[in-house]
Amino acid sequence: DVKVTQSSRYLVKRTGEKVFLECVQDMDHENMFWYRQDPGLGLRLIYFSYDVKMKEKGDIPEGYSVSREKKERFSLILESASTNQTSMYLCASRPTEYFRYGYTFGSGTRLTVV
Amino acid sequence: DQQVKQNSPSLSVQEGRISILNCDYTNSMFDYFLWYKKYPAEGPTFLISISSIKDKNEDGRFTVFLNKSAKHLSLHIVPSQPGDSAVYFCAASANTGNQFYFGTGTSLTVIP
């Protein structure tokens, strides 16, 4: 069964901390995405990557960066966590071919910044 | 600006009745649409899709209708079951693009 695995289900971090959210997929997909989900705002794209070492800004990249050193792993970095980054973070992947099939999502990381 | 909108944040339906979830979009370049279902503390899972060359697609209890002229799609669930209680997101993409744009979600509660 294909999988997107996010390393943590729940995280609590302090304001100003540097936070790493890790995502690994085992489907050999070229494309990986980071979304955040907030009530009333739906899923908003933070960053995505089409290939190793490539990254593109999504709709809300401010305060975030990403790293993709290997095809299967896509990391989201909060450089200095703030309380408005408290959210559910969802990682997703999809192949370049057959992209119309949509994404495979991970289970999400619920991040609380205090 | 939100290109995909779900104007109903929540919906309650009796078990056995029909659930109708609606979605509107503004970008006329969108030509492929998906519905995802999300339980709390889980990632969204793919439910059903429709291409703009069709106006209807069925999969078991789930049917998606597309009205291109109105830029509107809807998801029908018949009959609704308590296990259908979840948040439903619609998503759209354009043939020229690589990303899906998501709506804000509708929380469906099916009452036993």
CSV table of N, CA and C in Angstrom, one decimal, chain B:
chain,number,residue,atom,x,y,z
B,1,ASP,N,-6.9,35.2,-3.5
B,1,ASP,CA,-8.3,35.1,-3.8
B,1,ASP,C,-8.7,33.6,-4.0
B,2,GLN,N,-9.8,33.2,-3.3
B,2,GLN,CA,-10.2,31.9,-3.3
B,2,GLN,C,-10.8,31.5,-4.6
B,3,GLN,N,-10.1,30.6,-5.4
B,3,GLN,CA,-10.6,30.2,-6.7
B,3,GLN,C,-11.7,29.1,-6.6
B,4,VAL,N,-11.6,28.4,-5.5
B,4,VAL,CA,-12.6,27.3,-5.3
B,4,VAL,C,-13.3,27.5,-4.0
B,5,LYS,N,-14.6,27.5,-4.0
B,5,LYS,CA,-15.3,27.9,-2.8
B,5,LYS,C,-16.4,26.9,-2.4
B,6,GLN,N,-16.5,26.6,-1.1
B,6,GLN,CA,-17.5,25.8,-0.6
B,6,GLN,C,-18.3,26.7,0.4
B,7,ASN,N,-19.4,27.1,0.1
B,7,ASN,CA,-20.1,28.2,0.8
B,7,ASN,C,-20.8,27.7,2.1
B,8,SER,N,-21.0,26.3,2.2
B,8,SER,CA,-21.6,25.8,3.3
B,8,SER,C,-20.5,25.2,4.2
B,9,PRO,N,-20.2,25.8,5.4
B,9,PRO,CA,-19.2,25.2,6.3
B,9,PRO,C,-19.7,23.9,6.9
B,10,SER,N,-21.0,23.7,7.0
B,10,SER,CA,-21.4,22.5,7.7
B,10,SER,C,-22.8,22.1,7.1
B,11,LEU,N,-23.1,20.7,7.3
B,11,LEU,CA,-24.3,20.2,6.8
B,11,LEU,C,-24.7,19.0,7.7
B,12,SER,N,-26.0,18.9,8.1
B,12,SER,CA,-26.4,17.8,8.9
B,12,SER,C,-27.6,17.1,8.1
B,13,VAL,N,-27.5,15.8,8.1
B,13,VAL,CA,-28.4,15.0,7.3
B,13,VAL,C,-28.8,13.7,8.1
B,14,GLN,N,-30.0,13.3,8.0
B,14,GLN,CA,-30.4,12.1,8.6
B,14,GLN,C,-29.9,10.9,7.9
B,15,GLU,N,-29.6,9.8,8.6
B,15,GLU,CA,-29.1,8.6,8.0
B,15,GLU,C,-30.2,8.1,7.0
B,16,GLY,N,-29.7,7.7,5.8
B,16,GLY,CA,-30.6,7.1,4.8
B,16,GLY,C,-31.0,8.2,3.8
B,17,ARG,N,-30.9,9.5,4.2
B,17,ARG,CA,-31.3,10.5,3.2
B,17,ARG,C,-30.1,10.9,2.3
B,18,ILE,N,-30.4,11.8,1.4
B,18,ILE,CA,-29.4,12.3,0.5
B,18,ILE,C,-28.6,13.4,1.1
B,19,SER,N,-27.3,13.4,0.9
B,19,SER,CA,-26.4,14.5,1.3
B,19,SER,C,-26.0,15.2,0.0
B,20,ILE,N,-26.1,16.5,-0.1
B,20,ILE,CA,-25.6,17.2,-1.3
B,20,ILE,C,-24.6,18.3,-0.8
B,21,LEU,N,-23.4,18.2,-1.3
B,21,LEU,CA,-22.4,19.1,-1.0
B,21,LEU,C,-22.0,19.9,-2.2
B,22,ASN,N,-21.9,21.2,-2.1
B,22,ASN,CA,-21.7,22.1,-3.2
B,22,ASN,C,-20.4,22.7,-3.3
B,23,CYS,N,-20.0,23.1,-4.5
B,23,CYS,CA,-18.6,23.7,-4.7
B,23,CYS,C,-18.7,24.6,-5.9
B,24,ASP,N,-18.2,25.8,-5.8
B,24,ASP,CA,-18.2,26.7,-6.9
B,24,ASP,C,-16.7,27.1,-7.2
B,25,TYR,N,-16.5,27.4,-8.5
B,25,TYR,CA,-15.1,27.8,-8.9
B,25,TYR,C,-15.2,29.0,-9.8
B,26,THR,N,-14.1,29.8,-9.8
B,26,THR,CA,-14.1,31.0,-10.6
B,26,THR,C,-13.2,30.9,-11.9
B,27,ASN,N,-12.2,30.0,-11.9
B,27,ASN,CA,-11.3,30.0,-13.0
B,27,ASN,C,-11.8,29.1,-14.1
B,28,SER,N,-12.1,29.7,-15.2
B,28,SER,CA,-12.6,28.9,-16.4
B,28,SER,C,-11.6,28.0,-17.0
B,29,MET,N,-10.4,28.0,-16.6
B,29,MET,CA,-9.4,27.1,-17.1
B,29,MET,C,-9.4,25.7,-16.3
B,30,PHE,N,-10.1,25.7,-15.2
B,30,PHE,CA,-10.2,24.4,-14.5
B,30,PHE,C,-11.0,23.4,-15.3
B,31,ASP,N,-10.4,22.2,-15.4
B,31,ASP,CA,-11.1,21.2,-16.2
B,31,ASP,C,-11.0,19.8,-15.6
B,32,TYR,N,-10.6,19.8,-14.4
B,32,TYR,CA,-10.6,18.5,-13.7
B,32,TYR,C,-10.8,18.7,-12.2
B,33,PHE,N,-11.7,17.9,-11.6
B,33,PHE,CA,-12.2,18.2,-10.3
B,33,PHE,C,-12.2,16.9,-9.4
B,34,LEU,N,-11.8,17.1,-8.2
B,34,LEU,CA,-11.7,16.0,-7.3
B,34,LEU,C,-12.5,16.3,-6.0
B,35,TRP,N,-13.0,15.3,-5.3
B,35,TRP,CA,-13.5,15.4,-4.0
B,35,TRP,C,-12.7,14.5,-3.1
B,36,TYR,N,-12.3,15.1,-1.9
B,36,TYR,CA,-11.6,14.4,-0.9
B,36,TYR,C,-12.5,14.4,0.4
B,37,LYS,N,-12.2,13.4,1.2
B,37,LYS,CA,-12.9,13.2,2.4
B,37,LYS,C,-11.8,13.2,3.5
B,38,LYS,N,-12.1,13.9,4.6
B,38,LYS,CA,-11.1,13.9,5.7
B,38,LYS,C,-11.8,13.7,7.0
B,39,TYR,N,-11.2,12.7,7.7
B,39,TYR,CA,-11.6,12.5,9.1
B,39,TYR,C,-10.7,13.3,10.0
B,40,PRO,N,-11.1,13.6,11.2
B,40,PRO,CA,-10.2,14.3,12.2
B,40,PRO,C,-8.9,13.5,12.4
B,41,ALA,N,-7.8,14.2,12.5
B,41,ALA,CA,-6.5,13.7,12.8
B,41,ALA,C,-6.0,12.7,11.7
B,42,GLU,N,-6.6,12.8,10.5
B,42,GLU,CA,-6.1,12.0,9.4
B,42,GLU,C,-6.0,12.9,8.2
B,43,GLY,N,-5.2,12.4,7.2
B,43,GLY,CA,-5.1,13.2,6.0
B,43,GLY,C,-6.3,12.9,5.1
B,44,PRO,N,-6.5,13.9,4.1
B,44,PRO,CA,-7.6,13.7,3.2
B,44,PRO,C,-7.4,12.5,2.3
B,45,THR,N,-8.5,11.8,2.0
B,45,THR,CA,-8.4,10.6,1.1
B,45,THR,C,-9.3,10.9,-0.1
B,46,PHE,N,-8.8,10.5,-1.3
B,46,PHE,CA,-9.5,10.7,-2.5
B,46,PHE,C,-10.8,10.0,-2.5
B,47,LEU,N,-11.9,10.6,-3.0
B,47,LEU,CA,-13.2,10.1,-3.1
B,47,LEU,C,-13.7,9.8,-4.5
B,48,ILE,N,-13.7,10.8,-5.3
B,48,ILE,CA,-14.3,10.7,-6.6
B,48,ILE,C,-13.8,11.9,-7.5
B,49,SER,N,-13.7,11.7,-8.8
B,49,SER,CA,-13.2,12.8,-9.6
B,49,SER,C,-14.2,13.0,-10.8
B,50,ILE,N,-14.0,14.1,-11.5
B,50,ILE,CA,-14.8,14.3,-12.8
B,50,ILE,C,-14.0,15.2,-13.7
B,51,SER,N,-14.0,14.9,-14.9
B,51,SER,CA,-13.3,15.7,-16.0
B,51,SER,C,-14.4,16.6,-16.6
B,52,SER,N,-13.9,17.7,-17.2
B,52,SER,CA,-14.9,18.6,-17.8
B,52,SER,C,-15.5,18.1,-19.0
B,53,ILE,N,-15.1,17.0,-19.5
B,53,ILE,CA,-15.8,16.4,-20.7
B,53,ILE,C,-17.0,15.6,-20.3
B,54,LYS,N,-17.2,15.5,-19.0
B,54,LYS,CA,-18.4,14.8,-18.5
B,54,LYS,C,-19.2,15.8,-17.7
B,55,ASP,N,-20.5,15.4,-17.4
B,55,ASP,CA,-21.3,16.2,-16.5
B,55,ASP,C,-21.7,15.4,-15.3
B,56,LYS,N,-21.3,14.1,-15.3
B,56,LYS,CA,-21.7,13.3,-14.2
B,56,LYS,C,-20.7,12.1,-14.1
B,57,ASN,N,-20.4,11.7,-12.8
B,57,ASN,CA,-19.6,10.5,-12.6
B,57,ASN,C,-20.1,9.9,-11.3
B,58,GLU,N,-20.3,8.5,-11.4
B,58,GLU,CA,-20.8,7.8,-10.3
B,58,GLU,C,-19.8,6.8,-9.8
B,59,ASP,N,-19.8,6.6,-8.5
B,59,ASP,CA,-19.1,5.5,-7.9
B,59,ASP,C,-19.8,5.0,-6.6
B,60,GLY,N,-20.6,4.0,-6.8
B,60,GLY,CA,-21.4,3.5,-5.7
B,60,GLY,C,-22.4,4.5,-5.2
B,61,ARG,N,-22.3,4.8,-3.9
B,61,ARG,CA,-23.2,5.8,-3.3
B,61,ARG,C,-22.9,7.2,-3.6
B,62,PHE,N,-21.8,7.5,-4.3
B,62,PHE,CA,-21.3,8.8,-4.5
B,62,PHE,C,-21.4,9.2,-6.0
B,63,THR,N,-22.0,10.4,-6.2
B,63,THR,CA,-22.1,10.9,-7.6
B,63,THR,C,-21.7,12.3,-7.6
B,64,VAL,N,-20.9,12.7,-8.6
B,64,VAL,CA,-20.5,14.1,-8.7
B,64,VAL,C,-21.1,14.6,-10.0
B,65,PHE,N,-21.7,15.8,-9.9
B,65,PHE,CA,-22.2,16.5,-11.0
B,65,PHE,C,-21.5,17.8,-11.3
B,66,LEU,N,-21.3,18.0,-12.6
B,66,LEU,CA,-20.5,19.2,-13.0
B,66,LEU,C,-21.4,20.1,-13.9
B,67,ASN,N,-21.5,21.3,-13.6
B,67,ASN,CA,-22.2,22.3,-14.5
B,67,ASN,C,-21.2,23.3,-14.9
B,68,LYS,N,-20.6,23.2,-16.1
B,68,LYS,CA,-19.5,24.0,-16.5
B,68,LYS,C,-20.0,25.5,-16.7
B,69,SER,N,-21.2,25.6,-17.2
B,69,SER,CA,-21.6,27.0,-17.5
B,69,SER,C,-21.8,27.8,-16.2
B,70,ALA,N,-22.2,27.1,-15.2
B,70,ALA,CA,-22.4,27.8,-13.9
B,70,ALA,C,-21.1,27.7,-13.0
B,71,LYS,N,-20.1,27.0,-13.5
B,71,LYS,CA,-18.9,26.8,-12.7
B,71,LYS,C,-19.2,26.2,-11.3
B,72,HIS,N,-20.0,25.2,-11.4
B,72,HIS,CA,-20.5,24.6,-10.1
B,72,HIS,C,-20.4,23.1,-10.2
B,73,LEU,N,-20.0,22.5,-9.1
B,73,LEU,CA,-20.1,21.0,-9.0
B,73,LEU,C,-20.7,20.7,-7.7
B,74,SER,N,-21.3,19.5,-7.6
B,74,SER,CA,-21.9,19.0,-6.4
B,74,SER,C,-21.6,17.5,-6.2
B,75,LEU,N,-21.6,17.1,-5.0
B,75,LEU,CA,-21.4,15.7,-4.6
B,75,LEU,C,-22.6,15.2,-3.9
B,76,HIS,N,-23.2,14.2,-4.4
B,76,HIS,CA,-24.4,13.6,-3.8
B,76,HIS,C,-24.0,12.3,-3.2
B,77,ILE,N,-24.5,12.1,-2.0
B,77,ILE,CA,-24.2,10.8,-1.3
B,77,ILE,C,-25.6,10.2,-0.9
B,78,VAL,N,-25.9,9.0,-1.5
B,78,VAL,CA,-27.2,8.4,-1.3
B,78,VAL,C,-27.0,6.9,-1.2
B,79,PRO,N,-27.5,6.3,-0.1
B,79,PRO,CA,-28.0,6.9,1.1
B,79,PRO,C,-26.9,7.3,2.0
B,80,SER,N,-27.1,8.3,2.8
B,80,SER,CA,-26.0,8.8,3.7
B,80,SER,C,-25.9,7.8,4.9
B,81,GLN,N,-24.7,7.6,5.4
B,81,GLN,CA,-24.5,6.7,6.5
B,81,GLN,C,-23.7,7.5,7.5
B,82,PRO,N,-23.8,7.1,8.8
B,82,PRO,CA,-23.0,7.8,9.9
B,82,PRO,C,-21.5,7.8,9.6
B,83,GLY,N,-21.0,6.8,9.0
B,83,GLY,CA,-19.5,6.7,8.6
B,83,GLY,C,-19.1,7.8,7.6
B,84,ASP,N,-20.1,8.4,7.0
B,84,ASP,CA,-19.8,9.5,6.0
B,84,ASP,C,-19.5,10.8,6.7
B,85,SER,N,-19.8,10.8,8.0
B,85,SER,CA,-19.5,12.1,8.7
B,85,SER,C,-18.0,12.4,8.7
B,86,ALA,N,-17.7,13.5,8.0
B,86,ALA,CA,-16.3,13.9,7.8
B,86,ALA,C,-16.3,15.3,7.2
B,87,VAL,N,-15.2,15.9,7.0
B,87,VAL,CA,-15.1,17.1,6.2
B,87,VAL,C,-14.8,16.7,4.7
B,88,TYR,N,-15.5,17.4,3.8
B,88,TYR,CA,-15.3,17.1,2.4
B,88,TYR,C,-14.8,18.3,1.7
B,89,PHE,N,-13.7,18.1,1.0
B,89,PHE,CA,-13.1,19.2,0.2
B,89,PHE,C,-13.2,18.9,-1.3
B,90,CYS,N,-13.6,20.0,-2.0
B,90,CYS,CA,-13.5,19.8,-3.5
B,90,CYS,C,-12.2,20.5,-3.9
B,91,ALA,N,-11.6,20.0,-5.0
B,91,ALA,CA,-10.4,20.6,-5.5
B,91,ALA,C,-10.4,20.6,-7.0
B,92,ALA,N,-9.7,21.6,-7.6
B,92,ALA,CA,-9.8,21.8,-9.1
B,92,ALA,C,-8.4,22.0,-9.6
B,93,SER,N,-8.2,21.6,-10.9
B,93,SER,CA,-6.9,21.9,-11.5
B,93,SER,C,-7.2,22.2,-13.0
B,94,ALA,N,-6.2,22.9,-13.6
B,94,ALA,CA,-6.2,23.2,-15.0
B,94,ALA,C,-5.2,22.4,-15.7
B,95,ASN,N,-5.5,22.1,-17.0
B,95,ASN,CA,-4.7,21.2,-17.8
B,95,ASN,C,-3.3,21.9,-17.9
B,96,THR,N,-3.2,23.2,-17.8
B,96,THR,CA,-1.9,23.9,-18.0
B,96,THR,C,-1.2,24.0,-16.7
B,97,GLY,N,-1.8,23.6,-15.6
B,97,GLY,CA,-1.1,23.8,-14.3
B,97,GLY,C,-0.7,22.5,-13.7
B,98,ASN,N,-0.1,22.6,-12.5
B,98,ASN,CA,0.3,21.4,-11.9
B,98,ASN,C,-0.2,21.2,-10.5
B,99,GLN,N,-1.0,22.2,-10.0
B,99,GLN,CA,-1.4,22.1,-8.7
B,99,GLN,C,-2.9,22.0,-8.6
B,100,PHE,N,-3.4,21.5,-7.6
B,100,PHE,CA,-4.9,21.5,-7.3
B,100,PHE,C,-5.2,22.6,-6.3
B,101,TYR,N,-6.3,23.2,-6.5
B,101,TYR,CA,-6.7,24.3,-5.6
B,101,TYR,C,-7.9,23.8,-4.8
B,102,PHE,N,-7.9,23.9,-3.5
B,102,PHE,CA,-8.9,23.3,-2.7
B,102,PHE,C,-9.9,24.4,-2.2
B,103,GLY,N,-11.1,23.9,-2.0
B,103,GLY,CA,-12.1,24.7,-1.3
B,103,GLY,C,-11.9,24.7,0.2
B,104,THR,N,-12.7,25.4,0.9
B,104,THR,CA,-12.6,25.5,2.4
B,104,THR,C,-13.2,24.4,3.2
B,105,GLY,N,-13.9,23.5,2.5
B,105,GLY,CA,-14.4,22.3,3.2
B,105,GLY,C,-15.8,22.5,3.7
B,106,THR,N,-16.5,21.3,3.7
B,106,THR,CA,-17.9,21.3,4.3
B,106,THR,C,-17.9,20.1,5.3
B,107,SER,N,-18.2,20.4,6.5
B,107,SER,CA,-18.3,19.3,7.5
B,107,SER,C,-19.7,18.7,7.5
B,108,LEU,N,-19.7,17.4,7.1
B,108,LEU,CA,-21.0,16.7,7.0
B,108,LEU,C,-21.2,15.8,8.3
B,109,THR,N,-22.3,16.0,8.9
B,109,THR,CA,-22.7,15.1,10.0
B,109,THR,C,-23.9,14.3,9.6
B,110,VAL,N,-23.8,13.0,9.6
B,110,VAL,CA,-25.0,12.1,9.3
B,110,VAL,C,-25.5,11.6,10.7
B,111,ILE,N,-26.7,12.0,10.9
B,111,ILE,CA,-27.4,11.7,12.2
B,111,ILE,C,-28.1,10.3,12.2
B,112,PRO,N,-27.7,9.4,13.1
B,112,PRO,CA,-28.3,8.0,13.0
B,112,PRO,C,-29.8,8.1,13.4
